[in-house]
Amino acid sequence: ALLKRSGVQAGVPDLLIFDPPPQAPESAGVALEMKREGSRPSSVSEAQREWLSALEQRGWRTLVGYGAEDALQKLSEIGYEL
């Protein structure tokens, strides 16, 4: 309830990187939703899908990372040096 009163919205990606990925410099940045390692794609909620879609429409690259290793690999694939 406190978070809701503070203006937190359901579905907002866990991490936002405001520097465009080196391999996609036309992107506005990267929105990364984190899920537990071993989770299935169905674990992304409808609110999260809506946020990711809206950000994609505004020029953001969006990713879902299934655990830290997966997220780091996906960031590396789009050119971030880790």
CSV table of N, CA, C and O in Angstrom, one decimal:
chain,number,residue,atom,x,y,z
A,1,ALA,N,0.8,-1.2,0.0
A,1,ALA,CA,0.0,0.0,0.0
A,1,ALA,C,0.9,1.3,0.0
A,1,ALA,O,0.6,2.2,-0.7
A,2,LEU,N,2.0,1.2,0.8
A,2,LEU,CA,2.9,2.4,0.8
A,2,LEU,C,3.5,2.6,-0.6
A,2,LEU,O,3.5,3.8,-1.0
A,3,LEU,N,3.9,1.6,-1.3
A,3,LEU,CA,4.4,1.8,-2.6
A,3,LEU,C,3.4,2.4,-3.6
A,3,LEU,O,3.7,3.3,-4.3
A,4,LYS,N,2.2,1.9,-3.5
A,4,LYS,CA,1.2,2.4,-4.4
A,4,LYS,C,0.9,3.9,-4.1
A,4,LYS,O,0.8,4.7,-5.0
A,5,ARG,N,0.9,4.3,-2.8
A,5,ARG,CA,0.7,5.7,-2.5
A,5,ARG,C,1.8,6.5,-2.9
A,5,ARG,O,1.7,7.7,-3.2
A,6,SER,N,3.0,5.9,-3.0
A,6,SER,CA,4.2,6.6,-3.5
A,6,SER,C,4.3,6.8,-5.0
A,6,SER,O,5.2,7.4,-5.5
A,7,GLY,N,3.3,6.2,-5.7
A,7,GLY,CA,3.3,6.3,-7.2
A,7,GLY,C,3.9,5.2,-7.9
A,7,GLY,O,4.1,5.2,-9.1
A,8,VAL,N,4.3,4.1,-7.3
A,8,VAL,CA,4.9,3.0,-7.9
A,8,VAL,C,3.8,2.3,-8.8
A,8,VAL,O,2.7,2.1,-8.3
A,9,GLN,N,4.2,1.9,-10.0
A,9,GLN,CA,3.2,1.3,-10.9
A,9,GLN,C,3.6,-0.2,-11.1
A,9,GLN,O,4.8,-0.5,-11.3
A,10,ALA,N,2.6,-1.0,-11.2
A,10,ALA,CA,2.9,-2.5,-11.5
A,10,ALA,C,3.4,-2.6,-12.9
A,10,ALA,O,3.0,-1.9,-13.8
A,11,GLY,N,4.4,-3.5,-13.1
A,11,GLY,CA,4.9,-3.8,-14.4
A,11,GLY,C,6.1,-3.1,-14.9
A,11,GLY,O,6.7,-3.4,-15.9
A,12,VAL,N,6.5,-2.0,-14.2
A,12,VAL,CA,7.6,-1.2,-14.7
A,12,VAL,C,8.9,-2.1,-14.6
A,12,VAL,O,9.1,-2.8,-13.7
A,13,PRO,N,9.7,-2.1,-15.7
A,13,PRO,CA,10.9,-3.0,-15.7
A,13,PRO,C,11.8,-2.7,-14.5
A,13,PRO,O,11.8,-1.6,-14.0
A,14,ASP,N,12.5,-3.8,-14.1
A,14,ASP,CA,13.4,-3.7,-13.0
A,14,ASP,C,14.5,-2.8,-13.2
A,14,ASP,O,15.0,-2.1,-12.2
A,15,LEU,N,15.1,-2.8,-14.4
A,15,LEU,CA,16.3,-2.0,-14.6
A,15,LEU,C,16.1,-1.2,-15.9
A,15,LEU,O,15.7,-1.7,-16.9
A,16,LEU,N,16.5,0.1,-15.9
A,16,LEU,CA,16.5,0.9,-17.1
A,16,LEU,C,17.9,1.5,-17.3
A,16,LEU,O,18.5,2.0,-16.4
A,17,ILE,N,18.4,1.2,-18.5
A,17,ILE,CA,19.8,1.7,-18.8
A,17,ILE,C,19.5,2.8,-19.8
A,17,ILE,O,19.0,2.6,-20.9
A,18,PHE,N,19.9,4.0,-19.5
A,18,PHE,CA,19.6,5.2,-20.3
A,18,PHE,C,20.6,5.4,-21.4
A,18,PHE,O,20.4,6.3,-22.3
A,19,ASP,N,21.8,4.7,-21.4
A,19,ASP,CA,22.7,4.8,-22.5
A,19,ASP,C,22.3,3.8,-23.6
A,19,ASP,O,22.1,2.6,-23.2
A,20,PRO,N,22.2,4.2,-24.8
A,20,PRO,CA,21.9,3.2,-25.9
A,20,PRO,C,22.9,2.1,-26.0
A,20,PRO,O,24.1,2.3,-25.7
A,21,PRO,N,22.4,0.9,-26.3
A,21,PRO,CA,23.4,-0.2,-26.4
A,21,PRO,C,24.3,0.0,-27.6
A,21,PRO,O,23.9,0.5,-28.6
A,22,PRO,N,25.6,-0.3,-27.4
A,22,PRO,CA,26.6,0.0,-28.5
A,22,PRO,C,26.2,-0.6,-29.9
A,22,PRO,O,26.4,0.0,-30.9
A,23,GLN,N,25.5,-1.8,-29.9
A,23,GLN,CA,25.1,-2.4,-31.2
A,23,GLN,C,23.8,-1.9,-31.7
A,23,GLN,O,23.3,-2.4,-32.7
A,24,ALA,N,23.2,-1.0,-31.0
A,24,ALA,CA,21.9,-0.4,-31.4
A,24,ALA,C,21.8,1.0,-30.9
A,24,ALA,O,21.0,1.4,-30.1
A,25,PRO,N,22.7,1.9,-31.4
A,25,PRO,CA,22.8,3.2,-30.9
A,25,PRO,C,21.6,4.1,-31.2
A,25,PRO,O,21.4,5.1,-30.6
A,26,GLU,N,20.7,3.6,-32.1
A,26,GLU,CA,19.5,4.4,-32.4
A,26,GLU,C,18.5,4.2,-31.3
A,26,GLU,O,17.5,4.9,-31.2
A,27,SER,N,18.7,3.2,-30.4
A,27,SER,CA,17.7,2.9,-29.3
A,27,SER,C,17.8,4.0,-28.3
A,27,SER,O,18.9,4.6,-28.1
A,28,ALA,N,16.7,4.2,-27.6
A,28,ALA,CA,16.7,5.2,-26.5
A,28,ALA,C,17.4,4.7,-25.2
A,28,ALA,O,17.9,5.5,-24.4
A,29,GLY,N,17.5,3.4,-25.1
A,29,GLY,CA,18.1,2.8,-23.9
A,29,GLY,C,17.6,1.3,-23.9
A,29,GLY,O,17.1,0.8,-24.8
A,30,VAL,N,17.8,0.7,-22.7
A,30,VAL,CA,17.4,-0.7,-22.5
A,30,VAL,C,16.6,-0.8,-21.3
A,30,VAL,O,16.9,-0.2,-20.2
A,31,ALA,N,15.4,-1.5,-21.4
A,31,ALA,CA,14.6,-1.8,-20.3
A,31,ALA,C,14.7,-3.3,-20.0
A,31,ALA,O,14.5,-4.1,-20.9
A,32,LEU,N,15.1,-3.7,-18.8
A,32,LEU,CA,15.4,-5.1,-18.5
A,32,LEU,C,14.5,-5.5,-17.3
A,32,LEU,O,14.5,-5.0,-16.2
A,33,GLU,N,13.7,-6.5,-17.6
A,33,GLU,CA,12.8,-7.2,-16.6
A,33,GLU,C,13.6,-8.4,-16.2
A,33,GLU,O,14.0,-9.2,-17.0
A,34,MET,N,13.7,-8.6,-14.9
A,34,MET,CA,14.4,-9.7,-14.3
A,34,MET,C,13.4,-10.7,-13.8
A,34,MET,O,12.5,-10.4,-13.1
A,35,LYS,N,13.7,-12.0,-14.1
A,35,LYS,CA,13.0,-13.1,-13.6
A,35,LYS,C,14.0,-14.1,-12.9
A,35,LYS,O,15.1,-14.1,-13.3
A,36,ARG,N,13.5,-15.0,-12.1
A,36,ARG,CA,14.3,-16.0,-11.5
A,36,ARG,C,14.9,-16.9,-12.5
A,36,ARG,O,14.2,-17.3,-13.5
A,37,GLU,N,16.1,-17.4,-12.3
A,37,GLU,CA,16.7,-18.4,-13.2
A,37,GLU,C,15.8,-19.6,-13.2
A,37,GLU,O,15.3,-20.0,-12.2
A,38,GLY,N,15.5,-20.1,-14.4
A,38,GLY,CA,14.7,-21.3,-14.6
A,38,GLY,C,13.2,-20.9,-14.7
A,38,GLY,O,12.4,-21.8,-15.0
A,39,SER,N,12.8,-19.7,-14.6
A,39,SER,CA,11.4,-19.3,-14.8
A,39,SER,C,11.1,-19.5,-16.3
A,39,SER,O,12.0,-19.5,-17.2
A,40,ARG,N,9.8,-19.5,-16.6
A,40,ARG,CA,9.3,-19.6,-17.9
A,40,ARG,C,8.9,-18.3,-18.5
A,40,ARG,O,8.5,-17.4,-17.7
A,41,PRO,N,8.9,-18.1,-19.8
A,41,PRO,CA,8.4,-16.8,-20.3
A,41,PRO,C,7.0,-16.5,-19.9
A,41,PRO,O,6.7,-15.3,-19.8
A,42,SER,N,6.2,-17.4,-19.5
A,42,SER,CA,4.9,-17.1,-19.0
A,42,SER,C,4.9,-16.4,-17.7
A,42,SER,O,3.9,-15.9,-17.2
A,43,SER,N,6.1,-16.4,-17.0
A,43,SER,CA,6.1,-15.7,-15.7
A,43,SER,C,6.1,-14.2,-15.8
A,43,SER,O,6.0,-13.5,-14.9
A,44,VAL,N,6.2,-13.7,-17.1
A,44,VAL,CA,6.1,-12.2,-17.3
A,44,VAL,C,4.7,-11.9,-17.3
A,44,VAL,O,3.8,-12.4,-18.0
A,45,SER,N,4.3,-11.0,-16.4
A,45,SER,CA,2.9,-10.6,-16.2
A,45,SER,C,2.4,-9.8,-17.3
A,45,SER,O,3.1,-9.2,-18.1
A,46,GLU,N,1.1,-9.7,-17.4
A,46,GLU,CA,0.4,-8.8,-18.4
A,46,GLU,C,0.9,-7.4,-18.3
A,46,GLU,O,1.2,-6.7,-19.3
A,47,ALA,N,0.9,-6.9,-17.1
A,47,ALA,CA,1.4,-5.5,-16.8
A,47,ALA,C,2.8,-5.3,-17.3
A,47,ALA,O,3.1,-4.3,-17.9
A,48,GLN,N,3.7,-6.3,-17.0
A,48,GLN,CA,5.0,-6.2,-17.5
A,48,GLN,C,5.1,-6.2,-19.0
A,48,GLN,O,5.9,-5.4,-19.6
A,49,ARG,N,4.3,-7.1,-19.6
A,49,ARG,CA,4.3,-7.1,-21.1
A,49,ARG,C,3.9,-5.8,-21.7
A,49,ARG,O,4.4,-5.3,-22.7
A,50,GLU,N,2.9,-5.2,-21.1
A,50,GLU,CA,2.4,-3.9,-21.6
A,50,GLU,C,3.5,-2.8,-21.5
A,50,GLU,O,3.6,-2.0,-22.4
A,51,TRP,N,4.2,-2.8,-20.3
A,51,TRP,CA,5.2,-1.8,-20.2
A,51,TRP,C,6.3,-2.0,-21.2
A,51,TRP,O,6.8,-1.1,-21.8
A,52,LEU,N,6.8,-3.3,-21.4
A,52,LEU,CA,7.8,-3.6,-22.3
A,52,LEU,C,7.4,-3.2,-23.7
A,52,LEU,O,8.2,-2.6,-24.5
A,53,SER,N,6.2,-3.5,-24.1
A,53,SER,CA,5.7,-3.1,-25.4
A,53,SER,C,5.6,-1.6,-25.6
A,53,SER,O,6.0,-1.1,-26.7
A,54,ALA,N,5.1,-0.9,-24.6
A,54,ALA,CA,5.1,0.5,-24.7
A,54,ALA,C,6.5,1.2,-24.9
A,54,ALA,O,6.7,2.1,-25.6
A,55,LEU,N,7.4,0.6,-24.1
A,55,LEU,CA,8.8,1.1,-24.3
A,55,LEU,C,9.4,0.8,-25.6
A,55,LEU,O,10.1,1.6,-26.2
A,56,GLU,N,9.1,-0.4,-26.1
A,56,GLU,CA,9.6,-0.7,-27.5
A,56,GLU,C,9.0,0.2,-28.5
A,56,GLU,O,9.8,0.7,-29.4
A,57,GLN,N,7.8,0.6,-28.4
A,57,GLN,CA,7.2,1.5,-29.3
A,57,GLN,C,7.8,2.9,-29.3
A,57,GLN,O,7.7,3.7,-30.2
A,58,ARG,N,8.4,3.2,-28.2
A,58,ARG,CA,9.1,4.5,-28.0
A,58,ARG,C,10.6,4.4,-28.2
A,58,ARG,O,11.4,5.3,-27.9
A,59,GLY,N,11.1,3.3,-28.8
A,59,GLY,CA,12.4,3.2,-29.2
A,59,GLY,C,13.4,2.6,-28.3
A,59,GLY,O,14.6,2.6,-28.5
A,60,TRP,N,12.9,2.0,-27.2
A,60,TRP,CA,13.7,1.3,-26.3
A,60,TRP,C,13.9,-0.2,-26.7
A,60,TRP,O,13.0,-0.8,-27.3
A,61,ARG,N,15.1,-0.7,-26.4
A,61,ARG,CA,15.4,-2.1,-26.5
A,61,ARG,C,14.9,-2.8,-25.2
A,61,ARG,O,15.2,-2.3,-24.2
A,62,THR,N,14.1,-3.8,-25.3
A,62,THR,CA,13.6,-4.5,-24.1
A,62,THR,C,14.1,-5.9,-24.0
A,62,THR,O,14.3,-6.6,-25.0
A,63,LEU,N,14.4,-6.4,-22.8
A,63,LEU,CA,14.9,-7.7,-22.5
A,63,LEU,C,14.3,-8.3,-21.3
A,63,LEU,O,13.9,-7.5,-20.4
A,64,VAL,N,14.2,-9.6,-21.3
A,64,VAL,CA,13.8,-10.3,-20.0
A,64,VAL,C,15.0,-11.2,-19.7
A,64,VAL,O,15.4,-12.0,-20.5
A,65,GLY,N,15.6,-11.0,-18.5
A,65,GLY,CA,16.7,-11.8,-18.1
A,65,GLY,C,16.2,-12.9,-17.1
A,65,GLY,O,15.5,-12.5,-16.1
A,66,TYR,N,16.5,-14.1,-17.4
A,66,TYR,CA,16.2,-15.2,-16.5
A,66,TYR,C,17.4,-15.6,-15.6
A,66,TYR,O,18.1,-16.5,-15.9
A,67,GLY,N,17.6,-14.8,-14.6
A,67,GLY,CA,18.7,-14.9,-13.7
A,67,GLY,C,19.8,-13.9,-14.2
A,67,GLY,O,19.8,-13.4,-15.3
A,68,ALA,N,20.8,-13.7,-13.3
A,68,ALA,CA,21.8,-12.7,-13.5
A,68,ALA,C,22.7,-13.1,-14.7
A,68,ALA,O,23.0,-12.2,-15.6
A,69,GLU,N,23.1,-14.4,-14.8
A,69,GLU,CA,23.9,-14.8,-15.9
A,69,GLU,C,23.3,-14.5,-17.3
A,69,GLU,O,23.9,-14.1,-18.2
A,70,ASP,N,22.0,-14.9,-17.4
A,70,ASP,CA,21.3,-14.7,-18.6
A,70,ASP,C,21.2,-13.2,-19.0
A,70,ASP,O,21.4,-12.8,-20.1
A,71,ALA,N,20.9,-12.4,-18.0
A,71,ALA,CA,20.7,-11.0,-18.2
A,71,ALA,C,22.1,-10.4,-18.7
A,71,ALA,O,22.1,-9.6,-19.6
A,72,LEU,N,23.2,-10.8,-18.0
A,72,LEU,CA,24.5,-10.3,-18.4
A,72,LEU,C,24.9,-10.7,-19.8
A,72,LEU,O,25.4,-9.9,-20.6
A,73,GLN,N,24.5,-11.9,-20.2
A,73,GLN,CA,24.8,-12.4,-21.5
A,73,GLN,C,24.0,-11.6,-22.5
A,73,GLN,O,24.6,-11.3,-23.6
A,74,LYS,N,22.8,-11.4,-22.3
A,74,LYS,CA,21.9,-10.6,-23.2
A,74,LYS,C,22.5,-9.2,-23.4
A,74,LYS,O,22.5,-8.6,-24.5
A,75,LEU,N,22.9,-8.6,-22.3
A,75,LEU,CA,23.5,-7.2,-22.4
A,75,LEU,C,24.8,-7.2,-23.1
A,75,LEU,O,25.0,-6.3,-23.9
A,76,SER,N,25.6,-8.3,-22.9
A,76,SER,CA,26.8,-8.4,-23.7
A,76,SER,C,26.5,-8.6,-25.2
A,76,SER,O,27.3,-8.0,-26.0
A,77,GLU,N,25.5,-9.3,-25.5
A,77,GLU,CA,25.2,-9.5,-26.9
A,77,GLU,C,24.8,-8.3,-27.7
A,77,GLU,O,24.9,-8.2,-28.9
A,78,ILE,N,24.3,-7.3,-27.0
A,78,ILE,CA,24.0,-6.0,-27.6
A,78,ILE,C,25.1,-4.9,-27.4
A,78,ILE,O,24.8,-3.8,-27.7
A,79,GLY,N,26.2,-5.4,-26.9
A,79,GLY,CA,27.4,-4.6,-27.0
A,79,GLY,C,27.9,-3.9,-25.7
A,79,GLY,O,28.9,-3.2,-25.7
A,80,TYR,N,27.2,-4.2,-24.6
A,80,TYR,CA,27.7,-3.6,-23.4
A,80,TYR,C,28.9,-4.4,-22.9
A,80,TYR,O,28.9,-5.6,-22.9
A,81,GLU,N,29.9,-3.7,-22.4
A,81,GLU,CA,31.1,-4.4,-21.9
A,81,GLU,C,30.9,-4.6,-20.4
A,81,GLU,O,30.6,-3.6,-19.7
A,82,LEU,N,31.0,-5.8,-20.0
A,82,LEU,CA,30.7,-6.1,-18.6
A,82,LEU,C,32.0,-6.5,-17.8
A,82,LEU,O,32.9,-6.9,-18.3
